[in-house]
Short mmCIF file of C-alpha atoms and ligand atoms in Angstrom, two decimals:
data_model
loop_
_atom_site.label_atom_id
_atom_site.label_comp_id
_atom_site.label_asym_id
_atom_site.label_seq_id
_atom_site.Cartn_x
_atom_site.Cartn_y
_atom_site.Cartn_z
CA MET P 1 -45.35 46.84 6.56
CA ASP P 2 -43.73 44.10 8.67
CA ALA P 3 -41.06 46.48 9.88
CA SER P 4 -43.56 48.97 11.28
CA VAL P 5 -45.44 46.21 13.15
CA VAL P 6 -42.28 44.93 14.79
CA TYR P 7 -41.30 48.45 15.76
CA ALA P 8 -44.63 49.04 17.45
CA ASP P 9 -44.41 45.81 19.45
CA LEU P 10 -40.96 46.57 20.72
CA ASN P 11 -41.99 50.04 21.69
CA LEU P 12 -44.96 48.75 23.66
CA ALA P 13 -42.89 46.08 25.34
CA ARG P 14 -40.40 48.66 26.49
CA THR P 15 -43.02 50.98 27.93
CA GLN P 16 -44.76 48.02 29.53
CA GLU P 17 -41.82 46.70 31.52
CA PRO P 18 -41.32 49.63 33.87
CA LYS P 19 -45.06 49.59 34.57
CA GLN P 20 -44.90 45.97 35.69
CA ALA P 21 -41.77 46.70 37.73
CA SER P 22 -43.56 49.50 39.51
CA PRO P 23 -47.04 48.24 40.40
CA PRO P 24 -47.84 51.00 42.95
CA ALA P 25 -48.49 53.64 40.31
CA PRO P 26 -50.53 52.25 37.46
CA PRO P 27 -52.11 55.11 35.60
CA PRO P 28 -55.79 54.53 35.02
CA ASP P 29 -55.58 54.75 31.26
CA SER P 30 -52.92 51.99 31.24
CA CYS P 31 -55.69 49.48 31.76
CA ARG P 32 -57.30 50.43 28.48
CA CYS P 33 -55.42 47.97 26.32
CA PRO P 34 -53.47 45.71 28.70
CA ARG P 35 -55.54 42.59 28.23
CA TRP P 36 -54.74 41.88 24.58
CA HIS P 37 -51.41 43.56 25.14
CA ARG P 38 -50.38 41.24 27.94
CA LEU P 39 -51.75 38.32 26.04
CA ALA P 40 -49.66 39.35 23.09
CA LEU P 41 -46.62 39.67 25.33
CA LYS P 42 -47.19 36.26 26.87
CA LEU P 43 -47.75 34.73 23.46
CA GLY P 44 -44.61 36.47 22.33
CA CYS P 45 -42.69 35.03 25.28
CA VAL P 46 -44.08 31.56 24.68
CA GLY P 47 -43.24 31.98 21.02
CA LEU P 48 -39.71 33.05 21.89
CA ILE P 49 -39.23 30.13 24.27
CA LEU P 50 -40.60 27.78 21.62
CA LEU P 51 -38.26 29.34 19.10
CA VAL P 52 -35.25 28.91 21.41
CA LEU P 53 -36.26 25.33 22.14
CA THR P 54 -36.70 24.70 18.43
CA VAL P 55 -33.29 26.17 17.68
CA ILE P 56 -31.71 24.02 20.42
CA GLY P 57 -33.57 20.99 19.15
CA LEU P 58 -32.52 21.72 15.60
CA GLY P 59 -28.97 22.21 16.76
CA VAL P 60 -28.96 18.84 18.46
CA LEU P 61 -30.59 17.28 15.41
CA VAL P 62 -28.14 18.87 12.98
CA GLY P 63 -25.26 17.79 15.19
CA LYS P 64 -26.57 14.26 15.18
CA VAL P 65 -27.08 14.27 11.43
CA ILE P 66 -23.55 15.58 10.91
CA GLN P 67 -22.17 12.90 13.19
CA ASP P 68 -24.22 10.29 11.38
CA ASN P 69 -22.89 11.57 8.09
CA LYS P 70 -19.38 11.45 9.48
CA THR P 71 -19.86 7.86 10.51
CA LYS P 72 -21.38 7.10 7.13
CA ALA P 73 -18.48 8.87 5.41
CA THR P 74 -15.94 6.80 7.35
CA VAL P 75 -17.84 3.65 6.51
CA GLU P 76 -17.93 4.69 2.86
CA LYS P 77 -14.23 5.55 3.02
CA CYS P 78 -13.52 2.09 4.37
CA ASN P 79 -15.56 0.61 1.55
CA VAL P 80 -13.68 2.73 -0.95
CA ASN P 81 -10.44 1.51 0.57
CA VAL P 82 -11.59 -2.08 0.36
CA SER P 83 -12.61 -1.66 -3.27
CA GLU P 84 -9.43 0.26 -3.96
CA SER P 85 -7.27 -2.47 -2.54
CA SER P 86 -9.23 -5.10 -4.44
CA THR P 87 -8.76 -3.20 -7.73
CA LYS P 88 -5.10 -2.91 -6.85
CA ALA P 89 -5.05 -6.64 -6.24
CA THR P 90 -6.61 -7.34 -9.64
CA GLU P 91 -4.21 -4.92 -11.27
CA ASN P 92 -1.41 -6.75 -9.52
CA SER P 93 -2.62 -10.12 -10.71
CA VAL P 94 -2.84 -8.76 -14.24
CA GLN P 95 0.68 -7.44 -13.96
CA LEU P 96 1.83 -10.71 -12.42
CA THR P 97 0.66 -12.61 -15.48
CA CYS P 98 3.04 -12.98 -18.38
CA SER P 99 1.62 -12.41 -21.83
CA ASN P 100 1.05 -15.39 -24.11
CA ASP P 101 4.44 -16.16 -25.58
CA TRP P 102 6.33 -15.29 -22.38
CA LEU P 103 7.28 -17.93 -19.85
CA PRO P 104 6.67 -17.05 -16.19
CA HIS P 105 9.50 -17.74 -13.78
CA ARG P 106 9.60 -16.32 -10.27
CA GLU P 107 9.20 -12.59 -10.69
CA LYS P 108 9.94 -12.34 -14.38
CA CYS P 109 8.66 -13.32 -17.79
CA ILE P 110 11.07 -14.98 -20.17
CA GLN P 111 10.87 -15.15 -23.94
CA PHE P 112 12.94 -17.27 -26.33
CA SER P 113 13.40 -15.60 -29.69
CA GLN P 114 12.51 -17.32 -32.95
CA GLU P 115 14.94 -15.26 -35.01
CA THR P 116 18.71 -15.28 -34.85
CA GLY P 117 21.14 -12.38 -34.84
CA VAL P 118 24.39 -11.06 -33.43
CA TRP P 119 24.46 -10.28 -29.70
CA LYS P 120 23.70 -6.58 -30.19
CA GLU P 121 20.64 -7.39 -32.31
CA GLY P 122 19.32 -9.50 -29.47
CA LEU P 123 20.06 -6.70 -27.04
CA SER P 124 18.18 -4.09 -29.06
CA ASN P 125 15.34 -6.45 -29.89
CA CYS P 126 14.67 -7.08 -26.20
CA THR P 127 14.85 -3.34 -25.50
CA ARG P 128 12.26 -2.72 -28.21
CA LYS P 129 9.93 -5.08 -26.36
CA GLY P 130 10.38 -3.21 -23.11
CA ALA P 131 12.61 -6.03 -21.87
CA THR P 132 16.32 -6.81 -21.50
CA LEU P 133 18.47 -9.76 -22.39
CA LEU P 134 18.24 -12.49 -19.75
CA LEU P 135 20.02 -11.95 -16.44
CA ILE P 136 20.55 -15.25 -14.65
CA GLN P 137 20.29 -14.86 -10.90
CA ASP P 138 21.41 -18.27 -9.63
CA GLN P 139 21.73 -22.01 -10.32
CA GLU P 140 18.01 -22.56 -9.94
CA GLU P 141 17.21 -20.04 -12.64
CA LEU P 142 19.93 -21.48 -14.89
CA ARG P 143 18.38 -24.93 -14.45
CA PHE P 144 14.95 -23.58 -15.32
CA VAL P 145 16.27 -21.91 -18.47
CA LYS P 146 18.22 -25.01 -19.53
CA ASN P 147 15.15 -27.18 -19.03
CA SER P 148 13.09 -24.80 -21.11
CA ILE P 149 15.68 -24.87 -23.89
CA GLN P 150 15.83 -28.66 -24.09
CA GLU P 151 12.71 -28.83 -26.18
CA ARG P 152 14.18 -26.29 -28.58
CA GLY P 153 17.82 -27.39 -28.84
CA HIS P 154 19.53 -24.10 -29.63
CA SER P 155 21.96 -21.57 -28.18
CA PHE P 156 20.61 -18.27 -26.90
CA TRP P 157 22.36 -14.99 -26.12
CA ILE P 158 21.99 -13.79 -22.57
CA GLY P 159 22.80 -10.38 -21.09
CA LEU P 160 26.42 -11.17 -20.31
CA ASN P 161 29.47 -10.03 -22.30
CA TYR P 162 33.14 -9.30 -21.92
CA SER P 163 33.85 -5.91 -20.47
CA LEU P 164 37.15 -4.37 -21.52
CA PRO P 165 37.68 -1.98 -18.59
CA ASN P 166 37.21 -4.79 -16.07
CA LYS P 167 38.62 -7.54 -18.31
CA ASN P 168 35.87 -9.70 -16.97
CA TRP P 169 32.32 -10.90 -17.60
CA ARG P 170 29.76 -8.23 -16.95
CA TRP P 171 25.97 -8.36 -16.84
CA ILE P 172 24.16 -5.70 -18.84
CA ASN P 173 22.83 -4.28 -15.57
CA GLY P 174 26.42 -3.27 -14.79
CA SER P 175 27.26 -5.98 -12.25
CA THR P 176 30.34 -8.09 -12.66
CA LEU P 177 29.75 -11.84 -12.81
CA SER P 178 30.78 -13.56 -9.62
CA SER P 179 32.47 -16.71 -10.87
CA ASP P 180 31.22 -18.81 -7.96
CA VAL P 181 27.61 -18.43 -9.16
CA LEU P 182 27.89 -19.42 -12.81
CA LYS P 183 30.63 -21.27 -14.68
CA ILE P 184 31.27 -20.25 -18.26
CA THR P 185 32.96 -22.51 -20.76
CA GLY P 186 35.65 -20.56 -22.62
CA GLU P 187 37.90 -17.68 -21.70
CA PRO P 188 36.72 -14.15 -21.15
CA LYS P 189 38.28 -12.27 -24.06
CA ILE P 190 37.59 -9.21 -26.19
CA ASN P 191 34.35 -9.28 -28.18
CA SER P 192 33.01 -12.30 -26.34
CA CYS P 193 29.40 -12.74 -25.32
CA VAL P 194 27.67 -15.60 -23.53
CA VAL P 195 25.10 -18.05 -24.86
CA VAL P 196 23.16 -20.57 -22.86
CA SER P 197 22.43 -23.99 -24.30
CA LYS P 198 20.72 -27.00 -22.78
CA ASP P 199 24.12 -28.15 -21.47
CA ASN P 200 26.04 -25.09 -20.39
CA LEU P 201 26.98 -21.45 -20.61
CA VAL P 202 29.47 -20.83 -23.42
CA SER P 203 31.62 -17.90 -24.46
CA GLU P 204 31.08 -17.03 -28.12
CA ASN P 205 32.10 -14.30 -30.51
CA CYS P 206 29.52 -11.53 -30.19
CA ASP P 207 29.26 -11.34 -34.01
CA SER P 208 28.12 -14.92 -34.44
CA GLU P 209 24.44 -15.57 -35.00
CA ASN P 210 22.30 -17.02 -32.26
CA LYS P 211 18.84 -16.81 -30.90
CA TRP P 212 18.39 -14.83 -27.69
CA ILE P 213 16.35 -14.72 -24.49
CA CYS P 214 14.54 -11.63 -23.29
CA GLN P 215 13.28 -11.06 -19.79
CA LYS P 216 10.74 -8.68 -18.32
CA LYS P 217 10.52 -8.05 -14.62
CA LEU P 218 7.05 -8.17 -13.16
CA LYS P 219 6.17 -5.07 -11.21
CA ARG P 220 4.90 -5.46 -7.70
CA LEU P 221 3.27 -2.40 -6.18
C1 NAG Y 1 -7.67 4.54 3.13
O1 NAG Y 1 -6.48 4.35 2.41
C2 NAG Y 1 -5.59 5.43 2.51
C3 NAG Y 1 -4.38 5.13 1.63
O2 NAG Y 1 -4.80 4.58 0.41
C4 NAG Y 1 -5.17 5.63 3.97
O3 NAG Y 1 -4.32 6.75 4.08
C5 NAG Y 1 -6.40 5.85 4.81
O4 NAG Y 1 -6.03 5.91 6.18
C6 NAG Y 1 -7.39 4.72 4.60
N1 NAG Y 1 -8.61 5.00 5.34
C7 NAG Y 1 -9.22 4.09 6.07
C8 NAG Y 1 -10.48 4.50 6.72
O5 NAG Y 1 -8.77 2.95 6.17
C1 NAG Y 2 12.41 -7.99 -32.80
O1 NAG Y 2 11.20 -8.50 -32.26
C2 NAG Y 2 10.07 -8.26 -33.03
C3 NAG Y 2 8.88 -8.76 -32.27
O2 NAG Y 2 9.07 -10.08 -31.86
C4 NAG Y 2 10.21 -8.88 -34.40
O3 NAG Y 2 9.07 -8.64 -35.17
C5 NAG Y 2 11.44 -8.33 -35.10
O4 NAG Y 2 11.64 -8.96 -36.33
C6 NAG Y 2 12.66 -8.47 -34.21
N1 NAG Y 2 13.80 -7.76 -34.77
C7 NAG Y 2 14.94 -8.35 -35.09
C8 NAG Y 2 16.02 -7.47 -35.62
O5 NAG Y 2 15.10 -9.53 -34.94
C1 NAG Y 3 22.54 -7.82 -12.18
O1 NAG Y 3 22.13 -9.12 -12.57
C2 NAG Y 3 22.79 -10.16 -11.88
C3 NAG Y 3 22.34 -11.48 -12.49
O2 NAG Y 3 20.94 -11.64 -12.38
C4 NAG Y 3 22.52 -10.08 -10.39
O3 NAG Y 3 23.22 -11.08 -9.69
C5 NAG Y 3 22.92 -8.71 -9.89
O4 NAG Y 3 22.55 -8.58 -8.52
C6 NAG Y 3 22.27 -7.61 -10.71
N1 NAG Y 3 22.78 -6.34 -10.28
C7 NAG Y 3 21.99 -5.30 -10.07
C8 NAG Y 3 22.64 -4.02 -9.68
O5 NAG Y 3 20.77 -5.39 -10.17
C1 NAG Y 4 28.87 -5.41 -23.85
O1 NAG Y 4 27.70 -4.84 -23.28
C2 NAG Y 4 27.75 -3.45 -23.07
C3 NAG Y 4 26.46 -3.06 -22.43
O2 NAG Y 4 26.27 -3.74 -21.23
C4 NAG Y 4 27.99 -2.75 -24.38
O3 NAG Y 4 28.12 -1.36 -24.16
C5 NAG Y 4 29.26 -3.25 -25.04
O4 NAG Y 4 29.38 -2.67 -26.32
C6 NAG Y 4 29.15 -4.76 -25.20
N1 NAG Y 4 30.37 -5.29 -25.78
C7 NAG Y 4 30.37 -5.93 -26.94
C8 NAG Y 4 31.70 -6.43 -27.42
O5 NAG Y 4 29.34 -6.09 -27.61
#
């Protein structure tokens, strides 16, 4: 039904235009229906103009809304970033905290064992805890460890033993000990490992029984 009405309108509009363009020859019967016809045309034109204006207005509005949304989205993104970085910060602070029986020092957690064992037992026990035997970085760290031992009064294996290929002291991370950093009492010889006591670093037979010190590095993202 709608389709036929539209078709009729278009048809009339087309026949009307040439008549308006050529005013000198208006056939008499053309004035039979022009009044409502012209009115309809005018209304149609007004309607069309209104429609176009509405579309333009809507376009502008939609554009504005989109832009607003974009701004909002960026603001939200920023907020997300802020919250993200704050969660990261809390995660960091959690990771930067040593668990109960671990001692914080600089960027690691240190644990003194209660049990005793040969050097390799200490090594594997630390590994099982997701840690390694202690690696001593410098004099300051050695002092810290010695001070912590004082209250306990024992010798502890650290991650340093005699390496046959190099015939020298080697850390378990693969680095050779530079003798100007740490002084070890006793000769480097086969099957020797190093303990730390409150007084010094001593070379001992790896098969003797001692406590040990594990270390965990704190992760920083
Ligand atoms: C949000 O953070 C990501 C990385 O996490 C970055 O690429 C992006 O540029 C940041 N956005 C804003 C708005 O800061
Ligand atoms: C290794 O450590 C765990 C946890 O501290 C302990 O229960 C276990 O007895 C240790 N193993 C050895 C061989 O000392
Ligand atoms: C291994 O540990 C020692 C002692 O902490 C350190 O001086 C050295 O730089 C470390 N080497 C590597 C490759 O991490
Ligand atoms: C010394 O430590 C290395 C690992 O760093 C190990 O492979 C080697 O068996 C150890 N030597 C002794 C005598 O325990």
